[in-house]
PDB file of C-alpha atoms in Angstrom:
ATOM      1  CA  UNK Q1338      46.251 -12.805 -24.733  1.00  0.00           C
ATOM      2  CA  UNK Q1339      44.515 -11.066 -21.808  1.00  0.00           C
ATOM      3  CA  UNK Q1340      44.233  -7.958 -23.948  1.00  0.00           C
ATOM      4  CA  UNK Q1341      41.985  -9.681 -26.525  1.00  0.00           C
ATOM      5  CA  UNK Q1342      40.121 -11.667 -23.860  1.00  0.00           C
ATOM      6  CA  UNK Q1343      38.902  -8.357 -22.400  1.00  0.00           C
ATOM      7  CA  UNK Q1344      37.042  -7.697 -25.669  1.00  0.00           C
ATOM      8  CA  UNK Q1345      34.671 -10.621 -24.999  1.00  0.00           C
ATOM      9  CA  UNK Q1346      32.748  -8.610 -22.399  1.00  0.00           C
ATOM     10  CA  UNK Q1347      31.870  -9.731 -18.910  1.00  0.00           C
ATOM     11  CA  UNK Q1348      28.103  -9.932 -18.817  1.00  0.00           C
ATOM     12  CA  UNK Q1349      24.963 -10.287 -20.951  1.00  0.00           C
ATOM     13  CA  UNK Q1350      22.911  -7.508 -22.481  1.00  0.00           C
ATOM     14  CA  UNK Q1351      20.077  -6.252 -20.283  1.00  0.00           C
ATOM     15  CA  UNK Q1352      16.604  -7.781 -20.741  1.00  0.00           C
ATOM     16  CA  UNK Q1353      14.230  -6.254 -23.268  1.00  0.00           C
ATOM     17  CA  UNK Q1354      11.826  -3.623 -22.019  1.00  0.00           C
ATOM     18  CA  UNK Q1355       8.038  -4.008 -22.205  1.00  0.00           C
ATOM     19  CA  UNK Q1356       5.916  -2.552 -24.982  1.00  0.00           C
ATOM     20  CA  UNK Q1357       4.398  -0.181 -22.433  1.00  0.00           C
ATOM     21  CA  UNK Q1358       7.853   1.126 -21.526  1.00  0.00           C
ATOM     22  CA  UNK Q1359       8.703   1.540 -25.216  1.00  0.00           C
ATOM     23  CA  UNK Q1360       5.490   3.480 -25.740  1.00  0.00           C
ATOM     24  CA  UNK Q1361       6.139   5.709 -22.710  1.00  0.00           C
ATOM     25  CA  UNK Q1362       9.683   6.422 -23.873  1.00  0.00           C
ATOM     26  CA  UNK Q1363       8.422   7.313 -27.358  1.00  0.00           C
ATOM     27  CA  UNK Q1364       5.683   9.583 -26.053  1.00  0.00           C
ATOM     28  CA  UNK Q1365       7.946  11.327 -23.551  1.00  0.00           C
ATOM     29  CA  UNK Q1366      10.593  11.980 -26.194  1.00  0.00           C
ATOM     30  CA  UNK Q1367       7.963  13.232 -28.633  1.00  0.00           C
ATOM     31  CA  UNK Q1368       6.544  15.689 -26.113  1.00  0.00           C
ATOM     32  CA  UNK Q1369       9.952  16.832 -24.866  1.00  0.00           C
ATOM     33  CA  UNK Q1370      11.447  17.475 -28.295  1.00  0.00           C
ATOM     34  CA  UNK Q1371       8.199  19.064 -29.498  1.00  0.00           C
ATOM     35  CA  UNK Q1372       8.311  21.500 -26.564  1.00  0.00           C
ATOM     36  CA  UNK Q1373      11.890  22.506 -27.395  1.00  0.00           C
ATOM     37  CA  UNK Q1374      10.915  22.925 -31.063  1.00  0.00           C
ATOM     38  CA  UNK Q1375       7.834  24.981 -30.138  1.00  0.00           C
ATOM     39  CA  UNK Q1376       9.941  27.349 -28.042  1.00  0.00           C
ATOM     40  CA  UNK Q1377      12.263  27.660 -31.029  1.00  0.00           C
ATOM     41  CA  UNK Q1378       9.392  28.352 -33.390  1.00  0.00           C
ATOM     42  CA  UNK Q1379       7.644  30.955 -31.228  1.00  0.00           C
ATOM     43  CA  UNK Q1380      10.630  32.754 -29.729  1.00  0.00           C
ATOM     44  CA  UNK Q1381      13.218  32.528 -32.492  1.00  0.00           C
ATOM     45  CA  UNK Q1382      11.332  32.356 -35.756  1.00  0.00           C
ATOM     46  CA  UNK Q1383      13.620  32.715 -38.776  1.00  0.00           C
ATOM     47  CA  UNK Q1384      16.783  31.421 -37.097  1.00  0.00           C
ATOM     48  CA  UNK Q1385      16.935  28.133 -39.059  1.00  0.00           C
ATOM     49  CA  UNK Q1386      16.414  26.076 -35.897  1.00  0.00           C
ATOM     50  CA  UNK Q1387      19.744  27.255 -34.528  1.00  0.00           C
ATOM     51  CA  UNK Q1388      18.333  26.782 -31.024  1.00  0.00           C
ATOM     52  CA  UNK Q1389      17.413  23.135 -31.708  1.00  0.00           C
ATOM     53  CA  UNK Q1390      20.691  21.267 -31.337  1.00  0.00           C
ATOM     54  CA  UNK Q1391      21.183  17.634 -32.212  1.00  0.00           C
ATOM     55  CA  UNK Q1392      22.425  16.844 -28.734  1.00  0.00           C
ATOM     56  CA  UNK Q1393      18.869  17.293 -27.412  1.00  0.00           C
ATOM     57  CA  UNK Q1394      17.855  14.146 -29.292  1.00  0.00           C
ATOM     58  CA  UNK Q1395      20.478  12.179 -27.394  1.00  0.00           C
ATOM     59  CA  UNK Q1396      19.384  13.764 -24.118  1.00  0.00           C
ATOM     60  CA  UNK Q1397      15.807  12.701 -24.872  1.00  0.00           C
ATOM     61  CA  UNK Q1398      16.979   9.086 -25.174  1.00  0.00           C
ATOM     62  CA  UNK Q1399      18.364   9.282 -21.666  1.00  0.00           C
ATOM     63  CA  UNK Q1400      15.688  11.269 -19.809  1.00  0.00           C
ATOM     64  CA  UNK Q1401      12.730   9.444 -21.389  1.00  0.00           C
ATOM     65  CA  UNK Q1402      14.245   6.067 -22.300  1.00  0.00           C
ATOM     66  CA  UNK Q1403      16.776   5.428 -19.526  1.00  0.00           C
ATOM     67  CA  UNK Q1404      15.298   7.367 -16.617  1.00  0.00           C
ATOM     68  CA  UNK Q1405      17.231   5.476 -13.938  1.00  0.00           C
ATOM     69  CA  UNK Q1406      20.623   6.023 -15.558  1.00  0.00           C
ATOM     70  CA  UNK Q1407      22.934   8.244 -13.511  1.00  0.00           C
ATOM     71  CA  UNK Q1408      23.721  10.001 -16.798  1.00  0.00           C
ATOM     72  CA  UNK Q1409      20.040  11.020 -17.188  1.00  0.00           C
ATOM     73  CA  UNK Q1410      19.633  12.797 -13.859  1.00  0.00           C
ATOM     74  CA  UNK Q1411      18.919  16.562 -13.636  1.00  0.00           C
ATOM     75  CA  UNK Q1412      22.413  17.506 -12.463  1.00  0.00           C
ATOM     76  CA  UNK Q1413      23.922  15.656 -15.408  1.00  0.00           C
ATOM     77  CA  UNK Q1414      21.371  16.875 -17.963  1.00  0.00           C
ATOM     78  CA  UNK Q1415      21.562  20.588 -17.177  1.00  0.00           C
ATOM     79  CA  UNK Q1416      25.120  20.770 -15.871  1.00  0.00           C
ATOM     80  CA  UNK Q1417      26.501  18.648 -18.698  1.00  0.00           C
ATOM     81  CA  UNK Q1418      24.960  20.814 -21.404  1.00  0.00           C
ATOM     82  CA  UNK Q1419      25.912  24.106 -19.719  1.00  0.00           C
ATOM     83  CA  UNK Q1420      29.545  23.228 -19.046  1.00  0.00           C
ATOM     84  CA  UNK Q1421      29.995  21.589 -22.438  1.00  0.00           C
ATOM     85  CA  UNK Q1422      28.512  24.642 -24.146  1.00  0.00           C
ATOM     86  CA  UNK Q1423      31.021  26.915 -22.398  1.00  0.00           C
ATOM     87  CA  UNK Q1424      33.892  24.601 -23.273  1.00  0.00           C
ATOM     88  CA  UNK Q1425      32.833  24.307 -26.913  1.00  0.00           C
ATOM     89  CA  UNK Q1426      32.642  28.077 -27.368  1.00  0.00           C
ATOM     90  CA  UNK Q1427      36.023  28.528 -25.674  1.00  0.00           C
ATOM     91  CA  UNK Q1428      37.570  25.870 -27.924  1.00  0.00           C
ATOM     92  CA  UNK Q1429      36.207  27.622 -31.012  1.00  0.00           C
ATOM     93  CA  UNK Q1430      37.534  30.972 -29.772  1.00  0.00           C
ATOM     94  CA  UNK Q1431      40.988  29.493 -29.129  1.00  0.00           C
ATOM     95  CA  UNK Q1432      41.189  27.509 -32.395  1.00  0.00           C
ATOM     96  CA  UNK Q1433      38.947  29.405 -34.867  1.00  0.00           C
ATOM     97  CA  UNK Q1434      40.931  28.378 -37.953  1.00  0.00           C
ATOM     98  CA  UNK Q1435      41.806  24.851 -36.783  1.00  0.00           C
ATOM     99  CA  UNK Q1436      38.488  22.994 -36.477  1.00  0.00           C
ATOM    100  CA  UNK Q1437      40.156  19.582 -36.118  1.00  0.00           C
ATOM    101  CA  UNK Q1438      42.049  20.691 -33.023  1.00  0.00           C
ATOM    102  CA  UNK Q1439      39.113  22.754 -31.754  1.00  0.00           C
ATOM    103  CA  UNK Q1440      36.629  19.899 -32.102  1.00  0.00           C
ATOM    104  CA  UNK Q1441      38.917  17.365 -30.437  1.00  0.00           C
ATOM    105  CA  UNK Q1442      39.809  19.761 -27.623  1.00  0.00           C
ATOM    106  CA  UNK Q1443      36.158  20.683 -27.053  1.00  0.00           C
ATOM    107  CA  UNK Q1444      34.885  17.118 -26.693  1.00  0.00           C
ATOM    108  CA  UNK Q1445      37.868  15.813 -24.706  1.00  0.00           C
ATOM    109  CA  UNK Q1446      37.794  18.782 -22.321  1.00  0.00           C
ATOM    110  CA  UNK Q1447      34.015  18.544 -21.939  1.00  0.00           C
ATOM    111  CA  UNK Q1448      34.352  14.900 -20.879  1.00  0.00           C
ATOM    112  CA  UNK Q1449      37.087  15.745 -18.371  1.00  0.00           C
ATOM    113  CA  UNK Q1450      35.158  18.654 -16.867  1.00  0.00           C
ATOM    114  CA  UNK Q1451      31.890  16.689 -16.699  1.00  0.00           C
ATOM    115  CA  UNK Q1452      33.749  13.876 -14.907  1.00  0.00           C
ATOM    116  CA  UNK Q1453      35.339  16.309 -12.469  1.00  0.00           C
ATOM    117  CA  UNK Q1454      32.001  18.000 -11.697  1.00  0.00           C
ATOM    118  CA  UNK Q1455      29.888  14.800 -11.573  1.00  0.00           C
ATOM    119  CA  UNK Q1456      27.783  16.065 -14.492  1.00  0.00           C
ATOM    120  CA  UNK Q1457      28.738  13.429 -17.076  1.00  0.00           C
ATOM    121  CA  UNK Q1458      26.030  13.485 -19.748  1.00  0.00           C
ATOM    122  CA  UNK Q1459      27.075  11.975 -23.107  1.00  0.00           C
ATOM    123  CA  UNK Q1460      25.036  14.444 -25.218  1.00  0.00           C
ATOM    124  CA  UNK Q1461      27.188  17.162 -23.632  1.00  0.00           C
ATOM    125  CA  UNK Q1462      29.989  16.007 -25.923  1.00  0.00           C
ATOM    126  CA  UNK Q1463      27.771  16.816 -28.892  1.00  0.00           C
ATOM    127  CA  UNK Q1464      26.901  20.195 -27.392  1.00  0.00           C
ATOM    128  CA  UNK Q1465      30.619  21.021 -27.170  1.00  0.00           C
ATOM    129  CA  UNK Q1466      31.247  19.732 -30.688  1.00  0.00           C
ATOM    130  CA  UNK Q1467      28.363  21.711 -32.196  1.00  0.00           C
ATOM    131  CA  UNK Q1468      29.803  24.912 -30.698  1.00  0.00           C
ATOM    132  CA  UNK Q1469      32.934  24.301 -32.770  1.00  0.00           C
ATOM    133  CA  UNK Q1470      31.564  22.859 -36.028  1.00  0.00           C
ATOM    134  CA  UNK Q1471      28.279  24.792 -36.065  1.00  0.00           C
ATOM    135  CA  UNK Q1472      27.614  27.435 -38.678  1.00  0.00           C
ATOM    136  CA  UNK Q1473      27.953  31.187 -38.523  1.00  0.00           C
ATOM    137  CA  UNK Q1474      24.713  31.591 -36.576  1.00  0.00           C
ATOM    138  CA  UNK Q1475      25.963  29.273 -33.839  1.00  0.00           C
ATOM    139  CA  UNK Q1476      29.350  31.006 -33.698  1.00  0.00           C
ATOM    140  CA  UNK Q1477      27.689  34.428 -33.589  1.00  0.00           C
ATOM    141  CA  UNK Q1478      26.028  33.473 -30.276  1.00  0.00           C
ATOM    142  CA  UNK Q1479      29.386  33.346 -28.507  1.00  0.00           C
ATOM    143  CA  UNK Q1480      29.093  32.277 -24.868  1.00  0.00           C
ATOM    144  CA  UNK Q1481      25.357  32.896 -25.019  1.00  0.00           C
ATOM    145  CA  UNK Q1482      25.277  29.468 -26.733  1.00  0.00           C
ATOM    146  CA  UNK Q1483      25.926  27.847 -23.318  1.00  0.00           C
ATOM    147  CA  UNK Q1484      22.738  29.399 -21.963  1.00  0.00           C
ATOM    148  CA  UNK Q1485      20.606  29.518 -25.094  1.00  0.00           C
ATOM    149  CA  UNK Q1486      20.158  26.942 -26.557  1.00  0.00           C
ATOM    150  CA  UNK Q1487      22.285  24.507 -24.530  1.00  0.00           C
ATOM    151  CA  UNK Q1488      20.981  25.082 -20.993  1.00  0.00           C
ATOM    152  CA  UNK Q1489      17.529  26.385 -21.926  1.00  0.00           C
ATOM    153  CA  UNK Q1490      16.786  23.323 -24.066  1.00  0.00           C
ATOM    154  CA  UNK Q1491      18.025  21.016 -21.322  1.00  0.00           C
ATOM    155  CA  UNK Q1492      15.776  22.764 -18.782  1.00  0.00           C
ATOM    156  CA  UNK Q1493      12.755  22.323 -21.077  1.00  0.00           C
ATOM    157  CA  UNK Q1494      13.552  18.608 -21.459  1.00  0.00           C
ATOM    158  CA  UNK Q1495      13.927  18.389 -17.666  1.00  0.00           C
ATOM    159  CA  UNK Q1496      10.569  20.028 -16.956  1.00  0.00           C
ATOM    160  CA  UNK Q1497       8.801  17.694 -19.376  1.00  0.00           C
ATOM    161  CA  UNK Q1498      10.656  14.703 -17.895  1.00  0.00           C
ATOM    162  CA  UNK Q1499       9.612  15.654 -14.359  1.00  0.00           C
ATOM    163  CA  UNK Q1500       5.964  15.976 -15.350  1.00  0.00           C
ATOM    164  CA  UNK Q1501       5.734  13.077 -17.808  1.00  0.00           C
ATOM    165  CA  UNK Q1502       7.939  10.450 -16.153  1.00  0.00           C
ATOM    166  CA  UNK Q1503       6.044  10.689 -12.859  1.00  0.00           C
ATOM    167  CA  UNK Q1504       2.562  10.229 -14.363  1.00  0.00           C
ATOM    168  CA  UNK Q1505       2.674   6.389 -14.727  1.00  0.00           C
ATOM    169  CA  UNK Q1506       2.775   4.432 -11.455  1.00  0.00           C
ATOM    170  CA  UNK Q1507       5.701   2.345 -12.676  1.00  0.00           C
ATOM    171  CA  UNK Q1508       7.942   5.310 -13.506  1.00  0.00           C
ATOM    172  CA  UNK Q1509       9.807   7.690 -11.271  1.00  0.00           C
ATOM    173  CA  UNK Q1510      12.166  10.542 -12.113  1.00  0.00           C
ATOM    174  CA  UNK Q1511      14.652  11.676 -10.974  1.00  0.00           C
ATOM    175  CA  UNK Q1512      16.699   9.192  -8.997  1.00  0.00           C
ATOM    176  CA  UNK Q1513      18.623  12.110  -7.422  1.00  0.00           C
ATOM    177  CA  UNK Q1514      19.063  15.850  -7.876  1.00  0.00           C
ATOM    178  CA  UNK Q1515      22.575  16.716  -6.723  1.00  0.00           C
TER     179      UNK Q1515
END
């Protein structure tokens, strides 16, 4: 009986945020993702947006929409993407013909390593997964994938977050660095 009782939850959902906060989150995410896309367009034209990974969208939710979350802080953002990128490439190299095992190993190992290094950043799981299930262009990057796009995109999002999130009086970012 206690097992099912745990599924009730223990608290209420957080209060709704103001319209101003919603607008700031939208604008920050728009600018951050646009900057990553612009770098892609100017530096890597013709690469089918291989440097624009889906995990950056999830990172944008955190660094522009949940700025106080421990998971949105610079250490987590950059470290989580970098380590997860390395792990994802290694998992693909170890299991190149077994994507089910490679994908599961990449995400599970990325979570464990991010926990151990205090860099837990949920989009890092997607970064690891994309290294395994991505197309030929992603696989051709090898371990470069961990630096470009994974870390480089995270650094761009971080720079925009530092500038944008500190413009309004009511916002502050980051909560901590290390």
